[in-house]
XYZ file of C-alpha atoms in Angstrom:
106
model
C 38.903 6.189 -39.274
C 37.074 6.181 -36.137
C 38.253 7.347 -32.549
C 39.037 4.953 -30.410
C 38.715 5.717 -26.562
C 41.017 3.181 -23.977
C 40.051 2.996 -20.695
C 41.249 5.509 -18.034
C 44.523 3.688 -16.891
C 44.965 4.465 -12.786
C 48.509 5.886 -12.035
C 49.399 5.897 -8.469
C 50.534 9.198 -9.263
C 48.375 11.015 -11.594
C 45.078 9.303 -10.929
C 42.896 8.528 -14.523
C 44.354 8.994 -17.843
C 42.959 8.210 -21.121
C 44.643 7.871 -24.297
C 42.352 8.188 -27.490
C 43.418 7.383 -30.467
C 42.483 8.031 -34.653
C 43.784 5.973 -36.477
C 47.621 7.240 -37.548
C 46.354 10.734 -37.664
C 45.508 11.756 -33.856
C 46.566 10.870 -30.628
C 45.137 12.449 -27.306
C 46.535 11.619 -24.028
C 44.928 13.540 -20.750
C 43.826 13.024 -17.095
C 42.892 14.390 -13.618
C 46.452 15.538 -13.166
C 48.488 15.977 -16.322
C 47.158 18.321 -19.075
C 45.904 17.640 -22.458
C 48.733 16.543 -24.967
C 48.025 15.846 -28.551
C 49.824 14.771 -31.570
C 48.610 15.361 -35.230
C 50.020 13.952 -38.255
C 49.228 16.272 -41.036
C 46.896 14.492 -43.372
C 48.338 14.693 -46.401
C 51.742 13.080 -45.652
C 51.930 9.365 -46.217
C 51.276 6.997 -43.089
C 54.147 4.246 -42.749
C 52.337 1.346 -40.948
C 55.544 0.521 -39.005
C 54.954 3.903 -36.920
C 52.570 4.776 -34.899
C 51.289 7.980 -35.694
C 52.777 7.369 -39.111
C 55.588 9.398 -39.563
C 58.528 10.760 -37.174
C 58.959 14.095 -39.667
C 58.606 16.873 -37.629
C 57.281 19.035 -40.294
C 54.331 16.641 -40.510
C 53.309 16.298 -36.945
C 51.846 19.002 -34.994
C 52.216 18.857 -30.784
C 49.928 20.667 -28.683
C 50.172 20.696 -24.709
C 46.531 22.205 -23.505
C 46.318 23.559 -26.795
C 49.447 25.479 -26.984
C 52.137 24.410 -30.026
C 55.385 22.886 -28.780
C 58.391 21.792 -30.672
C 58.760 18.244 -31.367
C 62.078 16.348 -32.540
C 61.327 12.525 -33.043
C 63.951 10.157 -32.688
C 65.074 7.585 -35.010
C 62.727 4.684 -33.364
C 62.458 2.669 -30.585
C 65.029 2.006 -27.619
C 63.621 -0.703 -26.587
C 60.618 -2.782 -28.281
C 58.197 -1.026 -26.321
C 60.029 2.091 -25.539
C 59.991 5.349 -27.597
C 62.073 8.543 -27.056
C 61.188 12.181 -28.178
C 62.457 15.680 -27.474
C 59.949 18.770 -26.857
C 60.395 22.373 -26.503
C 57.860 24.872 -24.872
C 60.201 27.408 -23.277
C 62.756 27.367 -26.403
C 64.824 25.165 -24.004
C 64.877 21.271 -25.499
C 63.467 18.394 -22.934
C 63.962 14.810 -23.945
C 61.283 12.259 -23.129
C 61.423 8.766 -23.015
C 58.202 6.437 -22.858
C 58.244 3.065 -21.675
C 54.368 1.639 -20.829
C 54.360 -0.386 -17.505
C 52.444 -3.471 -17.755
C 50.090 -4.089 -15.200
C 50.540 -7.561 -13.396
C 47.858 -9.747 -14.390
């Protein structure tokens, strides 16, 4: 499937980031202030077309931050319907992220 590249979003905060997406295989989220965060679904496990990247089995998805492996640990789905929680590890210590997009007024 081909790459898809979004347009930088502006954050007050962290200036330009771009999210690129492939398909349900990659994701690639970086900017002029946050570093380079990927998420790989291994190819050979099945997609589900209710997730986004297609799985939430950590032994099929592979997290890099700047190209360095950390430890991912899905959760069961969404909080909200456009919210998604996660927890990463790159000291050995667990951190648990929540994402909820902001919608820009329009």
């Amino acid at each position: 499937m081909n790459e898809i590249d979004r347009a930088p979003i502006e954050d007050t905060y962290f200036g330009a980031i771009t999210v690129r997406l492939n398909g349900q295989d990659r994701i690639e989220v970086d900017g002029e202030a946050i570093p380079r965060v990927t998420l790989e679904r291994d190819p050979a496990a099945e997609a589900d077309p209710q997730i986004a990247i297609g799985t939430r089995d950590p032994a099929h998805l592979t997290m890099r931050l700047d190209g360095a492996p950390v430890g991912l640990l899905p959760a069961k789905g969404r909080l909200t319907r456009h919210s998604y929680r996660w927890t990463s590890s790159t000291t050995g210590r667990p951190t648990a992220w929540s994402r909820t997009p902001s919608r820009a007024a329009g």
